[in-house]
mmCIF file of N, CA and C in Angstrom:
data_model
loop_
_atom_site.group_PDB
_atom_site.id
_atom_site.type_symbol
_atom_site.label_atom_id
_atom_site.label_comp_id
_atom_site.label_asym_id
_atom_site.label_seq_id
_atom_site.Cartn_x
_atom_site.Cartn_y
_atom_site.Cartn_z
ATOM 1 N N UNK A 1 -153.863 -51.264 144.838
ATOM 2 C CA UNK A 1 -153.671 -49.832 144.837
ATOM 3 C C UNK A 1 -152.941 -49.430 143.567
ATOM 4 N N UNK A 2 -153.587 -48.189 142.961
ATOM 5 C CA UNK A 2 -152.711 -48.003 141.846
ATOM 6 C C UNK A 2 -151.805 -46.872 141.602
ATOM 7 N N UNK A 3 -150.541 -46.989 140.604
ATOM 8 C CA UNK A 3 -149.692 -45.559 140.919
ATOM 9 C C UNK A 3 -149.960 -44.908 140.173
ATOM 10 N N UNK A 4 -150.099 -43.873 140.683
ATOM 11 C CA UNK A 4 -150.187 -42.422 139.608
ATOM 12 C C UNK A 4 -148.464 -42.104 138.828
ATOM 13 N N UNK A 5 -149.229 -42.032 137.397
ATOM 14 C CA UNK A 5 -148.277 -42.137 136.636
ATOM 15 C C UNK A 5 -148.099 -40.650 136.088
ATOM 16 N N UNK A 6 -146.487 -39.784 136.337
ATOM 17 C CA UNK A 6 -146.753 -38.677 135.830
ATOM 18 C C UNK A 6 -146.800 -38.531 134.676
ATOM 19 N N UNK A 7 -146.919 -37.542 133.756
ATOM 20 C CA UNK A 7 -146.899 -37.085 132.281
ATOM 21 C C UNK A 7 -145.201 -37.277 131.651
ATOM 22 N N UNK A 8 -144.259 -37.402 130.943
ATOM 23 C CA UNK A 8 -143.800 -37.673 130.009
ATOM 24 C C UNK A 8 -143.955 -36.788 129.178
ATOM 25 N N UNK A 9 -143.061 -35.912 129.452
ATOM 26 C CA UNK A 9 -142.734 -33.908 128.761
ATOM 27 C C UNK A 9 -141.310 -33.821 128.342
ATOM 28 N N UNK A 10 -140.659 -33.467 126.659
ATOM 29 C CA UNK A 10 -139.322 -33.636 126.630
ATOM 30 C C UNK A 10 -139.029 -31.837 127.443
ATOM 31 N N UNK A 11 -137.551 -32.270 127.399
ATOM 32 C CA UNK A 11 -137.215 -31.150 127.709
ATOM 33 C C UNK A 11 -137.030 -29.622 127.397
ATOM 34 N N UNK A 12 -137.397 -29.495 126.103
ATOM 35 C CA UNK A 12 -137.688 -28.241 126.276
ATOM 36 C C UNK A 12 -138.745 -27.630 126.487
ATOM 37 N N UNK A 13 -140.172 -28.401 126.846
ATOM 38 C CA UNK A 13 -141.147 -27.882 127.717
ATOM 39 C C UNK A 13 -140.806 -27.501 128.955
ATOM 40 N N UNK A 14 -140.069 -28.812 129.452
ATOM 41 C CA UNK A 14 -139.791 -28.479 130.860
ATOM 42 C C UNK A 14 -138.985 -27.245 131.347
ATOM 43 N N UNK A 15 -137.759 -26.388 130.131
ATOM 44 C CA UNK A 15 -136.851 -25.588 130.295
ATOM 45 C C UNK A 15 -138.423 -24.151 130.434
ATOM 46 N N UNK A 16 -139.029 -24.471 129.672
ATOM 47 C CA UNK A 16 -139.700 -23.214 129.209
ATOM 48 C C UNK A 16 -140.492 -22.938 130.463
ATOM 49 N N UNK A 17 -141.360 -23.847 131.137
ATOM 50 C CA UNK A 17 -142.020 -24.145 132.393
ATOM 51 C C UNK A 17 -140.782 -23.679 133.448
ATOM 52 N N UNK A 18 -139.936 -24.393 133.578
ATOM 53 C CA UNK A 18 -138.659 -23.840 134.599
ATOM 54 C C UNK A 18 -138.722 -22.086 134.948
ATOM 55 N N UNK A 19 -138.716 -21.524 132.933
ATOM 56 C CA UNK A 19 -138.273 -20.050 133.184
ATOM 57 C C UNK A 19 -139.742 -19.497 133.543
ATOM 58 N N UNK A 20 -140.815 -19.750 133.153
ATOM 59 C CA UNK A 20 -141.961 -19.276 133.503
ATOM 60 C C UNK A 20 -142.312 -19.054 135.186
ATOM 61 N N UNK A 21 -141.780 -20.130 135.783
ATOM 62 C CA UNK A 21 -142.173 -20.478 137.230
ATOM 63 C C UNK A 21 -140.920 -18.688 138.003
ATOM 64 N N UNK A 22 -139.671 -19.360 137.457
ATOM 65 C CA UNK A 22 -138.684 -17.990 137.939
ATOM 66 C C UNK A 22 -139.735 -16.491 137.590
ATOM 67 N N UNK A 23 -140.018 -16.385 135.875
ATOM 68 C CA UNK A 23 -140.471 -14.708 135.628
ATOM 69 C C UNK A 23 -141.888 -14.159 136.509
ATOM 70 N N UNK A 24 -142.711 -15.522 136.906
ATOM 71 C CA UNK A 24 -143.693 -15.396 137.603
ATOM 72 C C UNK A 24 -143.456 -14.990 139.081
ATOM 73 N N UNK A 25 -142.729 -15.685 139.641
ATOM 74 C CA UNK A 25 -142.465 -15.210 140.728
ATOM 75 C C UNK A 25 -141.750 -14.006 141.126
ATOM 76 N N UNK A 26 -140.911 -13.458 139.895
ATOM 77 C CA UNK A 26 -139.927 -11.930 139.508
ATOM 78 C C UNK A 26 -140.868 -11.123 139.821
ATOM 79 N N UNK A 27 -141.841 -11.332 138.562
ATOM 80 C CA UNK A 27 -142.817 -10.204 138.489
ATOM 81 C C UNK A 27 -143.906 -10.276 139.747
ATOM 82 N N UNK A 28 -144.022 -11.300 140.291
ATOM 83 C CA UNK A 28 -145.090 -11.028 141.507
ATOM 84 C C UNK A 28 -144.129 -10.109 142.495
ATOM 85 N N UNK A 29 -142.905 -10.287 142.800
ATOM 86 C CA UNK A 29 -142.514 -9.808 143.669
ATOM 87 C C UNK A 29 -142.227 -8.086 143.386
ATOM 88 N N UNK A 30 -142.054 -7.490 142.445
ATOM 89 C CA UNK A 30 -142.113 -6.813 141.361
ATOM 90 C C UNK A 30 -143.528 -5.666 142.082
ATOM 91 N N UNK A 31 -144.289 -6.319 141.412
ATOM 92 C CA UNK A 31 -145.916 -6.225 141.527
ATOM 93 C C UNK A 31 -146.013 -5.845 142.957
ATOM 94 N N UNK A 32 -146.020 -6.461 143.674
ATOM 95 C CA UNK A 32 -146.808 -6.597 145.194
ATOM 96 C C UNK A 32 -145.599 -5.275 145.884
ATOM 97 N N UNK A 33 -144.272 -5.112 145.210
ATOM 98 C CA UNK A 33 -143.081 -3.742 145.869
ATOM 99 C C UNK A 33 -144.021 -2.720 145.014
ATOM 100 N N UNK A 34 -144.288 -2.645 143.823
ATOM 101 C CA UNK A 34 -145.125 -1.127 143.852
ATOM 102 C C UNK A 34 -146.392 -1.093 144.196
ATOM 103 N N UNK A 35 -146.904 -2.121 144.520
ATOM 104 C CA UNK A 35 -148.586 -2.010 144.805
ATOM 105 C C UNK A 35 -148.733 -0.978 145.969
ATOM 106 N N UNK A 36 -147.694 -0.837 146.833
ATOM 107 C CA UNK A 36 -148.196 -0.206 148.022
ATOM 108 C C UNK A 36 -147.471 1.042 147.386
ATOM 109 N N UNK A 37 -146.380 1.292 146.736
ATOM 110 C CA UNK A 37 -146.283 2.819 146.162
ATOM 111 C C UNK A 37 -146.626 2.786 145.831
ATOM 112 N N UNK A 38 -147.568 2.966 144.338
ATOM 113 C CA UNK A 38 -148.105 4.062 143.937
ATOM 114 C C UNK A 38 -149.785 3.792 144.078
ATOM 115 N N UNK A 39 -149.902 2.985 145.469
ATOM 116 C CA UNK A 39 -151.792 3.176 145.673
ATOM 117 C C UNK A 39 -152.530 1.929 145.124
ATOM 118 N N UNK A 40 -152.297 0.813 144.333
ATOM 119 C CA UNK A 40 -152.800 -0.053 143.933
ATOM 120 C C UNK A 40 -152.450 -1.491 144.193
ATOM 121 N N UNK A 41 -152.479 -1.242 146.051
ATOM 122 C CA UNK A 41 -152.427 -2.368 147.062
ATOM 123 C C UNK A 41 -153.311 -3.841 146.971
ATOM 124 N N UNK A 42 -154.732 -3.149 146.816
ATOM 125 C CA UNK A 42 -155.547 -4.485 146.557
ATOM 126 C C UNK A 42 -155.231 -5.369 145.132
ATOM 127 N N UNK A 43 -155.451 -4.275 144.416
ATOM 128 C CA UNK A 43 -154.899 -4.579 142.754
ATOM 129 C C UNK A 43 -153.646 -5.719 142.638
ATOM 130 N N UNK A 44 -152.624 -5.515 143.714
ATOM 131 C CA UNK A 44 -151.638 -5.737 143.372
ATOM 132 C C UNK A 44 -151.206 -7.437 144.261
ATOM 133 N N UNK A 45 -152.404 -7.018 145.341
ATOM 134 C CA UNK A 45 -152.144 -8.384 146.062
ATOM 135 C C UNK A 45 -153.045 -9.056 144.971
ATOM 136 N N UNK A 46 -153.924 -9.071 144.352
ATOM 137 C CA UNK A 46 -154.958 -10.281 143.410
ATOM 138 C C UNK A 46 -154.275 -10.742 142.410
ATOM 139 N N UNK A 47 -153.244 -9.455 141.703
ATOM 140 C CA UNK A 47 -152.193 -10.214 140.840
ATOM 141 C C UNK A 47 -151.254 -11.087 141.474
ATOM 142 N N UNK A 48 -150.740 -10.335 142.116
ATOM 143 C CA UNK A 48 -149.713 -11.586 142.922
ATOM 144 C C UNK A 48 -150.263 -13.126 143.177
ATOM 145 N N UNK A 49 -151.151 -12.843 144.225
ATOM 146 C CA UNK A 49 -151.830 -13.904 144.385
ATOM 147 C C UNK A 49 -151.924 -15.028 143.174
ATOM 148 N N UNK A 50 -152.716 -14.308 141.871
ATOM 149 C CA UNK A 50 -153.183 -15.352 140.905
ATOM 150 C C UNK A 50 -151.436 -15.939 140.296
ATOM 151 N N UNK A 51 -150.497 -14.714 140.233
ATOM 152 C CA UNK A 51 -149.101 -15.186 139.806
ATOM 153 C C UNK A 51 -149.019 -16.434 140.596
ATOM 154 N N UNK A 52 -148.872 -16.388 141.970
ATOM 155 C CA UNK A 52 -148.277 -17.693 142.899
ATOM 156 C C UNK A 52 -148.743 -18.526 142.853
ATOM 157 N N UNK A 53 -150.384 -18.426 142.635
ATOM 158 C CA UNK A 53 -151.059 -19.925 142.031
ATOM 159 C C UNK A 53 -150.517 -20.081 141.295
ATOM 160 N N UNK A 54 -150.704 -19.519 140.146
ATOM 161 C CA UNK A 54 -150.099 -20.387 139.045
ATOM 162 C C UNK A 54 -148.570 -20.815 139.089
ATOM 163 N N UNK A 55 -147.702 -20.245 140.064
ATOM 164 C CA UNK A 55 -146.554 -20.971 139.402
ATOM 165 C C UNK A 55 -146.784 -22.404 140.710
ATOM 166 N N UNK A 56 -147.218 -22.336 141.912
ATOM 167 C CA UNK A 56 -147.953 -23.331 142.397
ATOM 168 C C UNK A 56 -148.149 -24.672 141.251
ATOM 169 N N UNK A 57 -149.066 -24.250 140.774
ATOM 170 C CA UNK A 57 -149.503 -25.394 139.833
ATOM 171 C C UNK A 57 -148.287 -25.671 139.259
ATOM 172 N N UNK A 58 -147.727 -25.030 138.183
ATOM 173 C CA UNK A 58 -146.024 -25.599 137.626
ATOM 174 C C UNK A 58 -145.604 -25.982 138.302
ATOM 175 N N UNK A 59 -145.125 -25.557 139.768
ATOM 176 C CA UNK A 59 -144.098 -26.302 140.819
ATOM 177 C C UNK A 59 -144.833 -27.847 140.669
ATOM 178 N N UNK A 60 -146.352 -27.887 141.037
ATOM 179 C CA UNK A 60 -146.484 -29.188 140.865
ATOM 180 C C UNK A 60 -146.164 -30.050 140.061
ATOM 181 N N UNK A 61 -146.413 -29.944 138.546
ATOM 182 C CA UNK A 61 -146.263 -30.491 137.482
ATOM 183 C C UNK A 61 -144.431 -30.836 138.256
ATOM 184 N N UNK A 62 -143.919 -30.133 138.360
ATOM 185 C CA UNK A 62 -142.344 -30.229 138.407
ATOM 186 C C UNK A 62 -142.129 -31.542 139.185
ATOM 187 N N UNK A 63 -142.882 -31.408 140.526
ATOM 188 C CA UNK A 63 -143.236 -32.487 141.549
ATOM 189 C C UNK A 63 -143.328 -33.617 140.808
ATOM 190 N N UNK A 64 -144.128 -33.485 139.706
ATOM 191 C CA UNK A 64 -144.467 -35.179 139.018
ATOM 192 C C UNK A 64 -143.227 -35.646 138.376
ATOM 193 N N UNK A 65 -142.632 -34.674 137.629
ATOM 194 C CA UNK A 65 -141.561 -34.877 136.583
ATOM 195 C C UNK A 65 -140.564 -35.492 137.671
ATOM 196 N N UNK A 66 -140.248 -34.470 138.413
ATOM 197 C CA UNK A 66 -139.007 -35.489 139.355
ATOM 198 C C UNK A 66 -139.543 -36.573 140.066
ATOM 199 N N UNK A 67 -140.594 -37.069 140.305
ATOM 200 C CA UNK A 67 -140.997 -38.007 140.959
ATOM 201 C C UNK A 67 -140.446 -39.336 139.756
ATOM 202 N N UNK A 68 -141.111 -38.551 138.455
ATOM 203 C CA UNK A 68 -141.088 -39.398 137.371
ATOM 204 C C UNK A 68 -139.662 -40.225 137.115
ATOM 205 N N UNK A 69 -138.631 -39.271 137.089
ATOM 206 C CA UNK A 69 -137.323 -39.271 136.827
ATOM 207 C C UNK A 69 -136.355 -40.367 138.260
ATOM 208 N N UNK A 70 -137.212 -40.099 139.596
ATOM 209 C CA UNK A 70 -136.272 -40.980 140.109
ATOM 210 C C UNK A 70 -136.867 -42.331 140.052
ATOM 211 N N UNK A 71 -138.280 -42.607 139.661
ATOM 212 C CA UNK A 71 -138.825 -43.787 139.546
ATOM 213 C C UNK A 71 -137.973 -44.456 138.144
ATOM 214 N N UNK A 72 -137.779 -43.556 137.143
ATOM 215 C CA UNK A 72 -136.876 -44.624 136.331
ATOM 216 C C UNK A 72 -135.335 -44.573 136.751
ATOM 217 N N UNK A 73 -135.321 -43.903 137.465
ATOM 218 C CA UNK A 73 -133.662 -44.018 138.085
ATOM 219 C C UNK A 73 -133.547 -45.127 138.777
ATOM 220 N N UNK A 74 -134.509 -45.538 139.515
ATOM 221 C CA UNK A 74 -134.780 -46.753 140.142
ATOM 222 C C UNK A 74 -134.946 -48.046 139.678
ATOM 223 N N UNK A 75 -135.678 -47.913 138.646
ATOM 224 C CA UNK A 75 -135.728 -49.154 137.322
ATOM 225 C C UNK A 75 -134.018 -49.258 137.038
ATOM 226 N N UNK A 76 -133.866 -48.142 136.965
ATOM 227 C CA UNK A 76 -132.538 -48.816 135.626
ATOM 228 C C UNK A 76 -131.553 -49.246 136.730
ATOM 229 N N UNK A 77 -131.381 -48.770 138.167
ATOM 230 C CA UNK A 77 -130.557 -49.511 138.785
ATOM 231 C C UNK A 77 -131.034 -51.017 139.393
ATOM 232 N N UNK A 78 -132.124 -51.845 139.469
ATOM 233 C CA UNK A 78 -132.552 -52.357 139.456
ATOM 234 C C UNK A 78 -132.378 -53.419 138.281
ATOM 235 N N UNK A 79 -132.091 -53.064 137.039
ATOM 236 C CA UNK A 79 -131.791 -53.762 135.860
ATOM 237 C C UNK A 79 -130.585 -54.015 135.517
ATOM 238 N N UNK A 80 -129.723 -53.028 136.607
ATOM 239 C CA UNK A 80 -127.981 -53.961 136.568
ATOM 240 C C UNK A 80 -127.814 -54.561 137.081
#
């Protein structure tokens, strides 16, 4: 069986991805409070929607990175 190995991203991708995942979810929530004032309900759920996928997908990527991070946390205690 083989392990899936995550990606290997320094950190200031990861900071930039971090703030993206927060402004995405700002602005969906944002979005979807005036969609029903001022009339552009459907409009406003398809943006939202596509916002939460996508930060979905980042959360994942995030999933790998920390997966990544305690697997070498694990190595290196393992090597004392």
């Amino acid at each position: 069986m083989s392990q899936i190995q995550p990606i290997k991203v320094n950190k200031k991708i990861t900071r930039k991805l971090s703030i993206a995942t927060g402004l995405l979810s700002f602005v969906a929530f944002i979005v979807q409070g005036l969609g029903s004032t001022y009339g552009f309900e459907p409009v406003a759920n398809q943006i939202t929607q596509t916002f939460l996928l996508f930060n979905g997908a980042i959360g994942i990527f995030f999933l790998g990175d920390t997966t990544r991070k305690e697997i070498e946390e694990k190595n290196d205690e393992k090597t004392k």
